[in-house]
Amino acid sequence: DIVMTQTPLSSPVTLGQPASISCRSSQSLVHSNGNTYLSWFHQRPGQPPRLLIYQISNRFSGVPDRFSGSGAGTDFTLKISRVEAEDVGVYYCMEATQFRTFGQGTKLEIK
Amino acid sequence: QVQMVQSGAEVKKPGASVKVSCKASGYTFTTNGISWVRQAPGQGLEWMGWISTRSGNTNYAEKFQGRVTLTTETSTSTAYMELRSLRSDDTAVYYCARDREYTLDVWGQGTTVTVSS
């Protein structure tokens, strides 16, 4: 089974500054159809997760353009260009190439 | 708009079963599958399984094989997750999510299941 590893597990950031989260998979996420199914989610306390990014770099409807995704193969990154207060919470990556496997989560908090 | 509305909180004793429902609206139910994900208190997200709303085919995470059953009722656009032989470590929030084009784009509000004697 694929293992998804996120770093860091906790990220204190200053409002208005950039933030970056890494997600590494134990095997390539390139599907037999040529697509790579790596998504990013954001979860605030007491709320369900919300889809941010799908297929590495596609922003979901309504997601601000300060969020961007990149990567290929086994290494992926979520970047926030300028962190806002509403961005606090936990971020998860998820592969859907094999089944559906989540990373362990990265907690974003304001310094 | 697309919505997934789940049933209310449950309290169960160890060894019992629980069945959580997830009613979809705002789209054609049979065009997308549904995944179930759980989150234990203070922990991360754990995928449990997926069901095709068109064929009823299922795919379960190995950890839950034999203990979970996913079903759907197309007449009411409702999906169900039944978990049997409950243990204290099954205490968690259970989410359904529309599984569309290899991502989970719309989530239910979550159902808290507490297992306690």
PDB file of C-alpha atoms in Angstrom:
ATOM      1  CA  ASP A   1       0.000   0.000   0.000  1.00  0.00           C
ATOM      2  CA  ILE A   2       1.037   3.585  -0.620  1.00  0.00           C
ATOM      3  CA  VAL A   3       2.235   5.595   2.372  1.00  0.00           C
ATOM      4  CA  MET A   4       1.863   9.374   2.286  1.00  0.00           C
ATOM      5  CA  THR A   5       4.305  11.387   4.393  1.00  0.00           C
ATOM      6  CA  GLN A   6       3.822  15.088   5.068  1.00  0.00           C
ATOM      7  CA  THR A   7       6.394  17.551   6.354  1.00  0.00           C
ATOM      8  CA  PRO A   8       6.400  19.504   8.527  1.00  0.00           C
ATOM      9  CA  LEU A   9       3.787  18.199  10.948  1.00  0.00           C
ATOM     10  CA  SER A  10       3.440  21.671  12.405  1.00  0.00           C
ATOM     11  CA  SER A  11       4.112  25.027  10.783  1.00  0.00           C
ATOM     12  CA  PRO A  12       3.981  28.327  12.671  1.00  0.00           C
ATOM     13  CA  VAL A  13       3.713  31.167  10.179  1.00  0.00           C
ATOM     14  CA  THR A  14       3.377  34.945  10.262  1.00  0.00           C
ATOM     15  CA  LEU A  15       0.299  36.536   8.716  1.00  0.00           C
ATOM     16  CA  GLY A  16       1.063  37.786   5.235  1.00  0.00           C
ATOM     17  CA  GLN A  17       4.065  35.483   4.840  1.00  0.00           C
ATOM     18  CA  PRO A  18       4.235  32.410   2.598  1.00  0.00           C
ATOM     19  CA  ALA A  19       3.840  28.844   3.780  1.00  0.00           C
ATOM     20  CA  SER A  20       4.750  25.545   2.176  1.00  0.00           C
ATOM     21  CA  ILE A  21       3.816  21.941   2.953  1.00  0.00           C
ATOM     22  CA  SER A  22       5.464  18.900   1.441  1.00  0.00           C
ATOM     23  CA  CYS A  23       3.864  15.529   0.713  1.00  0.00           C
ATOM     24  CA  ARG A  24       5.826  12.493  -0.391  1.00  0.00           C
ATOM     25  CA  SER A  25       4.371   9.181  -1.532  1.00  0.00           C
ATOM     26  CA  SER A  26       6.094   5.811  -1.121  1.00  0.00           C
ATOM     27  CA  GLN A  27       5.528   5.064  -4.797  1.00  0.00           C
ATOM     28  CA  SER A  28       4.737   6.987  -7.938  1.00  0.00           C
ATOM     29  CA  LEU A  29       1.245   8.440  -8.127  1.00  0.00           C
ATOM     30  CA  VAL A  30       1.150   8.396 -11.925  1.00  0.00           C
ATOM     31  CA  HIS A  31      -1.943   6.408 -12.867  1.00  0.00           C
ATOM     32  CA  SER A  32      -1.978   3.970 -15.791  1.00  0.00           C
ATOM     33  CA  ASN A  33      -4.061   6.572 -17.632  1.00  0.00           C
ATOM     34  CA  GLY A  34      -1.229   9.102 -17.336  1.00  0.00           C
ATOM     35  CA  ASN A  35      -2.899  11.333 -14.740  1.00  0.00           C
ATOM     36  CA  THR A  36      -1.597  11.903 -11.218  1.00  0.00           C
ATOM     37  CA  TYR A  37      -4.276  11.879  -8.539  1.00  0.00           C
ATOM     38  CA  LEU A  38      -2.925  13.941  -5.675  1.00  0.00           C
ATOM     39  CA  SER A  39      -5.300  16.241  -3.782  1.00  0.00           C
ATOM     40  CA  TRP A  40      -4.994  18.692  -0.910  1.00  0.00           C
ATOM     41  CA  PHE A  41      -7.607  19.374   1.772  1.00  0.00           C
ATOM     42  CA  HIS A  42      -7.966  21.938   4.541  1.00  0.00           C
ATOM     43  CA  GLN A  43      -9.764  21.236   7.797  1.00  0.00           C
ATOM     44  CA  ARG A  44     -10.672  23.772  10.439  1.00  0.00           C
ATOM     45  CA  PRO A  45     -11.471  22.592  13.965  1.00  0.00           C
ATOM     46  CA  GLY A  46     -14.937  21.100  14.230  1.00  0.00           C
ATOM     47  CA  GLN A  47     -15.522  21.185  10.488  1.00  0.00           C
ATOM     48  CA  PRO A  48     -15.302  18.612   7.708  1.00  0.00           C
ATOM     49  CA  PRO A  49     -12.331  18.753   5.359  1.00  0.00           C
ATOM     50  CA  ARG A  50     -12.617  21.004   2.317  1.00  0.00           C
ATOM     51  CA  LEU A  51     -11.079  20.253  -1.066  1.00  0.00           C
ATOM     52  CA  LEU A  52      -8.468  22.793  -2.146  1.00  0.00           C
ATOM     53  CA  ILE A  53      -6.465  21.217  -4.965  1.00  0.00           C
ATOM     54  CA  TYR A  54      -6.942  18.149  -7.165  1.00  0.00           C
ATOM     55  CA  GLN A  55      -4.675  16.435  -9.683  1.00  0.00           C
ATOM     56  CA  ILE A  56      -1.598  18.138  -8.218  1.00  0.00           C
ATOM     57  CA  SER A  57      -2.319  21.719  -9.225  1.00  0.00           C
ATOM     58  CA  ASN A  58      -5.982  22.350 -10.072  1.00  0.00           C
ATOM     59  CA  ARG A  59      -7.728  24.693  -7.649  1.00  0.00           C
ATOM     60  CA  PHE A  60     -11.233  23.603  -6.711  1.00  0.00           C
ATOM     61  CA  SER A  61     -14.146  25.988  -7.228  1.00  0.00           C
ATOM     62  CA  GLY A  62     -14.005  28.967  -4.892  1.00  0.00           C
ATOM     63  CA  VAL A  63     -10.464  28.342  -3.636  1.00  0.00           C
ATOM     64  CA  PRO A  64      -8.414  31.576  -3.476  1.00  0.00           C
ATOM     65  CA  ASP A  65      -5.525  31.861  -5.890  1.00  0.00           C
ATOM     66  CA  ARG A  66      -3.060  32.283  -3.021  1.00  0.00           C
ATOM     67  CA  PHE A  67      -3.207  28.462  -2.833  1.00  0.00           C
ATOM     68  CA  SER A  68      -1.143  26.553  -5.383  1.00  0.00           C
ATOM     69  CA  GLY A  69      -0.029  22.975  -5.828  1.00  0.00           C
ATOM     70  CA  SER A  70       2.928  21.530  -7.659  1.00  0.00           C
ATOM     71  CA  GLY A  71       5.017  18.402  -8.001  1.00  0.00           C
ATOM     72  CA  ALA A  72       5.233  15.151  -9.895  1.00  0.00           C
ATOM     73  CA  GLY A  73       5.773  11.442  -9.359  1.00  0.00           C
ATOM     74  CA  THR A  74       6.294  11.073  -5.629  1.00  0.00           C
ATOM     75  CA  ASP A  75       6.961  14.627  -4.420  1.00  0.00           C
ATOM     76  CA  PHE A  76       4.308  17.298  -4.086  1.00  0.00           C
ATOM     77  CA  THR A  77       3.983  20.722  -2.492  1.00  0.00           C
ATOM     78  CA  LEU A  78       1.158  22.959  -1.375  1.00  0.00           C
ATOM     79  CA  LYS A  79       2.034  26.647  -1.174  1.00  0.00           C
ATOM     80  CA  ILE A  80       0.161  29.551   0.313  1.00  0.00           C
ATOM     81  CA  SER A  81       1.549  32.794  -1.096  1.00  0.00           C
ATOM     82  CA  ARG A  82       0.385  35.026   1.784  1.00  0.00           C
ATOM     83  CA  VAL A  83      -1.136  33.386   4.836  1.00  0.00           C
ATOM     84  CA  GLU A  84      -4.390  34.819   6.133  1.00  0.00           C
ATOM     85  CA  ALA A  85      -6.007  34.177   9.510  1.00  0.00           C
ATOM     86  CA  GLU A  86      -8.659  31.920   7.974  1.00  0.00           C
ATOM     87  CA  ASP A  87      -5.946  29.563   6.680  1.00  0.00           C
ATOM     88  CA  VAL A  88      -5.216  28.093  10.113  1.00  0.00           C
ATOM     89  CA  GLY A  89      -6.094  24.459  10.586  1.00  0.00           C
ATOM     90  CA  VAL A  90      -4.795  21.128   9.347  1.00  0.00           C
ATOM     91  CA  TYR A  91      -3.825  20.374   5.766  1.00  0.00           C
ATOM     92  CA  TYR A  92      -3.927  16.869   4.325  1.00  0.00           C
ATOM     93  CA  CYS A  93      -2.665  15.440   1.082  1.00  0.00           C
ATOM     94  CA  MET A  94      -4.422  12.409  -0.383  1.00  0.00           C
ATOM     95  CA  GLU A  95      -3.526  10.001  -3.155  1.00  0.00           C
ATOM     96  CA  ALA A  96      -6.291   8.456  -5.258  1.00  0.00           C
ATOM     97  CA  THR A  97      -4.126   6.648  -7.788  1.00  0.00           C
ATOM     98  CA  GLN A  98      -4.243   3.359  -5.889  1.00  0.00           C
ATOM     99  CA  PHE A  99      -7.076   3.646  -3.349  1.00  0.00           C
ATOM    100  CA  ARG A 100      -7.465   6.722  -1.187  1.00  0.00           C
ATOM    101  CA  THR A 101      -4.660   7.357   1.277  1.00  0.00           C
ATOM    102  CA  PHE A 102      -4.194  10.461   3.384  1.00  0.00           C
ATOM    103  CA  GLY A 103      -1.052  11.988   4.755  1.00  0.00           C
ATOM    104  CA  GLN A 104      -0.895  12.416   8.511  1.00  0.00           C
ATOM    105  CA  GLY A 105      -1.714  16.119   8.350  1.00  0.00           C
ATOM    106  CA  THR A 106       0.161  19.383   8.844  1.00  0.00           C
ATOM    107  CA  LYS A 107      -1.077  21.872  11.406  1.00  0.00           C
ATOM    108  CA  LEU A 108      -0.770  25.478  10.277  1.00  0.00           C
ATOM    109  CA  GLU A 109      -0.833  28.011  13.075  1.00  0.00           C
ATOM    110  CA  ILE A 110      -0.151  31.712  13.364  1.00  0.00           C
ATOM    111  CA  LYS A 111       2.968  32.829  15.196  1.00  0.00           C
TER     112      LYS A 111
ATOM    113  CA  GLN B   1     -25.984  23.244  -4.681  1.00  0.00           C
ATOM    114  CA  VAL B   2     -24.420  19.851  -4.014  1.00  0.00           C
ATOM    115  CA  GLN B   3     -24.936  18.710  -0.428  1.00  0.00           C
ATOM    116  CA  MET B   4     -24.279  15.577   1.578  1.00  0.00           C
ATOM    117  CA  VAL B   5     -26.343  15.441   4.763  1.00  0.00           C
ATOM    118  CA  GLN B   6     -25.548  12.783   7.322  1.00  0.00           C
ATOM    119  CA  SER B   7     -27.568  11.239  10.128  1.00  0.00           C
ATOM    120  CA  GLY B   8     -27.175  12.255  13.742  1.00  0.00           C
ATOM    121  CA  ALA B   9     -24.790  11.223  16.470  1.00  0.00           C
ATOM    122  CA  GLU B  10     -24.846   7.675  17.801  1.00  0.00           C
ATOM    123  CA  VAL B  11     -23.805   6.084  21.096  1.00  0.00           C
ATOM    124  CA  LYS B  12     -23.198   2.356  20.976  1.00  0.00           C
ATOM    125  CA  LYS B  13     -21.949  -0.349  23.295  1.00  0.00           C
ATOM    126  CA  PRO B  14     -18.917  -2.470  22.428  1.00  0.00           C
ATOM    127  CA  GLY B  15     -19.872  -5.338  20.149  1.00  0.00           C
ATOM    128  CA  ALA B  16     -22.837  -3.525  18.649  1.00  0.00           C
ATOM    129  CA  SER B  17     -23.282  -2.244  15.089  1.00  0.00           C
ATOM    130  CA  VAL B  18     -23.914   1.248  13.762  1.00  0.00           C
ATOM    131  CA  LYS B  19     -25.395   2.377  10.465  1.00  0.00           C
ATOM    132  CA  VAL B  20     -24.788   5.937   9.293  1.00  0.00           C
ATOM    133  CA  SER B  21     -26.700   7.480   6.415  1.00  0.00           C
ATOM    134  CA  CYS B  22     -25.648  10.140   3.922  1.00  0.00           C
ATOM    135  CA  LYS B  23     -28.276  11.809   1.751  1.00  0.00           C
ATOM    136  CA  ALA B  24     -27.024  13.479  -1.410  1.00  0.00           C
ATOM    137  CA  SER B  25     -28.736  16.320  -3.219  1.00  0.00           C
ATOM    138  CA  GLY B  26     -28.047  18.836  -5.952  1.00  0.00           C
ATOM    139  CA  TYR B  27     -26.696  16.362  -8.510  1.00  0.00           C
ATOM    140  CA  THR B  28     -27.563  13.056 -10.168  1.00  0.00           C
ATOM    141  CA  PHE B  29     -26.754  10.507  -7.471  1.00  0.00           C
ATOM    142  CA  THR B  30     -25.608   7.744  -9.798  1.00  0.00           C
ATOM    143  CA  THR B  31     -22.991   9.792 -11.629  1.00  0.00           C
ATOM    144  CA  ASN B  32     -20.410   9.710  -8.824  1.00  0.00           C
ATOM    145  CA  GLY B  33     -19.259   7.245  -6.201  1.00  0.00           C
ATOM    146  CA  ILE B  34     -19.145   7.868  -2.473  1.00  0.00           C
ATOM    147  CA  SER B  35     -16.247   7.380  -0.098  1.00  0.00           C
ATOM    148  CA  TRP B  36     -16.376   7.077   3.662  1.00  0.00           C
ATOM    149  CA  VAL B  37     -13.642   8.549   5.855  1.00  0.00           C
ATOM    150  CA  ARG B  38     -13.314   8.554   9.618  1.00  0.00           C
ATOM    151  CA  GLN B  39     -11.409  10.699  12.092  1.00  0.00           C
ATOM    152  CA  ALA B  40     -10.708   9.562  15.644  1.00  0.00           C
ATOM    153  CA  PRO B  41     -10.503  12.298  18.299  1.00  0.00           C
ATOM    154  CA  GLY B  42      -7.411  14.413  17.731  1.00  0.00           C
ATOM    155  CA  GLN B  43      -6.256  12.195  14.874  1.00  0.00           C
ATOM    156  CA  GLY B  44      -5.988  12.393  11.104  1.00  0.00           C
ATOM    157  CA  LEU B  45      -8.237  11.231   8.292  1.00  0.00           C
ATOM    158  CA  GLU B  46      -8.632   7.519   7.561  1.00  0.00           C
ATOM    159  CA  TRP B  47     -10.277   6.244   4.377  1.00  0.00           C
ATOM    160  CA  MET B  48     -12.641   3.327   4.974  1.00  0.00           C
ATOM    161  CA  GLY B  49     -14.007   2.477   1.562  1.00  0.00           C
ATOM    162  CA  TRP B  50     -15.798   3.459  -1.624  1.00  0.00           C
ATOM    163  CA  ILE B  51     -19.017   2.472  -3.327  1.00  0.00           C
ATOM    164  CA  SER B  52     -20.164   2.944  -6.891  1.00  0.00           C
ATOM    165  CA  THR B  53     -23.650   4.410  -6.786  1.00  0.00           C
ATOM    166  CA  ARG B  54     -24.261   3.057 -10.272  1.00  0.00           C
ATOM    167  CA  SER B  55     -23.255  -0.605  -9.893  1.00  0.00           C
ATOM    168  CA  GLY B  56     -23.014  -1.084  -6.126  1.00  0.00           C
ATOM    169  CA  ASN B  57     -19.419  -2.250  -6.488  1.00  0.00           C
ATOM    170  CA  THR B  58     -17.343  -1.615  -3.392  1.00  0.00           C
ATOM    171  CA  ASN B  59     -13.699  -1.238  -2.458  1.00  0.00           C
ATOM    172  CA  TYR B  60     -12.826  -1.466   1.228  1.00  0.00           C
ATOM    173  CA  ALA B  61      -9.654  -0.519   3.050  1.00  0.00           C
ATOM    174  CA  GLU B  62      -7.961  -3.701   4.216  1.00  0.00           C
ATOM    175  CA  LYS B  63      -8.268  -2.623   7.844  1.00  0.00           C
ATOM    176  CA  PHE B  64     -12.078  -2.675   7.654  1.00  0.00           C
ATOM    177  CA  GLN B  65     -12.602  -5.702   5.404  1.00  0.00           C
ATOM    178  CA  GLY B  66     -15.227  -7.985   6.918  1.00  0.00           C
ATOM    179  CA  ARG B  67     -16.455  -5.427   9.421  1.00  0.00           C
ATOM    180  CA  VAL B  68     -17.860  -2.657   7.211  1.00  0.00           C
ATOM    181  CA  THR B  69     -20.567  -2.706   4.567  1.00  0.00           C
ATOM    182  CA  LEU B  70     -21.340   0.169   2.216  1.00  0.00           C
ATOM    183  CA  THR B  71     -24.686   0.302   0.450  1.00  0.00           C
ATOM    184  CA  THR B  72     -26.809   2.775  -1.452  1.00  0.00           C
ATOM    185  CA  GLU B  73     -30.496   3.392  -2.046  1.00  0.00           C
ATOM    186  CA  THR B  74     -30.790   5.179  -5.379  1.00  0.00           C
ATOM    187  CA  SER B  75     -34.518   5.920  -4.962  1.00  0.00           C
ATOM    188  CA  THR B  76     -33.667   8.286  -2.103  1.00  0.00           C
ATOM    189  CA  SER B  77     -30.105   9.244  -3.159  1.00  0.00           C
ATOM    190  CA  THR B  78     -28.821   7.896   0.130  1.00  0.00           C
ATOM    191  CA  ALA B  79     -25.656   6.035   0.977  1.00  0.00           C
ATOM    192  CA  TYR B  80     -25.124   3.951   4.103  1.00  0.00           C
ATOM    193  CA  MET B  81     -22.119   2.808   6.090  1.00  0.00           C
ATOM    194  CA  GLU B  82     -22.566  -0.043   8.552  1.00  0.00           C
ATOM    195  CA  LEU B  83     -19.757  -0.914  10.946  1.00  0.00           C
ATOM    196  CA  ARG B  84     -20.063  -4.058  13.075  1.00  0.00           C
ATOM    197  CA  SER B  85     -18.391  -5.445  16.189  1.00  0.00           C
ATOM    198  CA  LEU B  86     -17.727  -1.959  17.476  1.00  0.00           C
ATOM    199  CA  ARG B  87     -14.774  -1.338  19.803  1.00  0.00           C
ATOM    200  CA  SER B  88     -13.812   1.699  21.829  1.00  0.00           C
ATOM    201  CA  ASP B  89     -11.250   2.667  19.200  1.00  0.00           C
ATOM    202  CA  ASP B  90     -14.049   3.000  16.648  1.00  0.00           C
ATOM    203  CA  THR B  91     -15.096   6.169  18.467  1.00  0.00           C
ATOM    204  CA  ALA B  92     -14.714   8.779  15.743  1.00  0.00           C
ATOM    205  CA  VAL B  93     -16.401  11.236  13.430  1.00  0.00           C
ATOM    206  CA  TYR B  94     -17.501   9.451  10.265  1.00  0.00           C
ATOM    207  CA  TYR B  95     -17.727  11.407   7.008  1.00  0.00           C
ATOM    208  CA  CYS B  96     -19.193  10.599   3.638  1.00  0.00           C
ATOM    209  CA  ALA B  97     -17.859  12.427   0.605  1.00  0.00           C
ATOM    210  CA  ARG B  98     -18.724  12.535  -3.069  1.00  0.00           C
ATOM    211  CA  ASP B  99     -15.952  10.699  -4.865  1.00  0.00           C
ATOM    212  CA  ARG B 100     -15.675  12.431  -8.216  1.00  0.00           C
ATOM    213  CA  GLU B 101     -12.888  12.074 -10.753  1.00  0.00           C
ATOM    214  CA  TYR B 102     -10.465  10.632  -8.197  1.00  0.00           C
ATOM    215  CA  THR B 103     -11.010  13.243  -5.515  1.00  0.00           C
ATOM    216  CA  LEU B 104     -13.435  13.948  -2.678  1.00  0.00           C
ATOM    217  CA  ASP B 105     -15.049  17.216  -3.631  1.00  0.00           C
ATOM    218  CA  VAL B 106     -18.074  17.555  -1.338  1.00  0.00           C
ATOM    219  CA  TRP B 107     -18.201  16.271   2.228  1.00  0.00           C
ATOM    220  CA  GLY B 108     -20.974  15.594   4.664  1.00  0.00           C
ATOM    221  CA  GLN B 109     -21.019  17.385   7.997  1.00  0.00           C
ATOM    222  CA  GLY B 110     -19.849  14.277   9.858  1.00  0.00           C
ATOM    223  CA  THR B 111     -21.514  11.867  12.260  1.00  0.00           C
ATOM    224  CA  THR B 112     -20.050  11.291  15.711  1.00  0.00           C
ATOM    225  CA  VAL B 113     -20.097   7.666  16.788  1.00  0.00           C
ATOM    226  CA  THR B 114     -19.203   7.012  20.421  1.00  0.00           C
ATOM    227  CA  VAL B 115     -18.511   3.467  21.564  1.00  0.00           C
ATOM    228  CA  SER B 116     -18.717   3.127  25.314  1.00  0.00           C
ATOM    229  CA  SER B 117     -19.916   0.599  27.842  1.00  0.00           C
TER     230      SER B 117
END
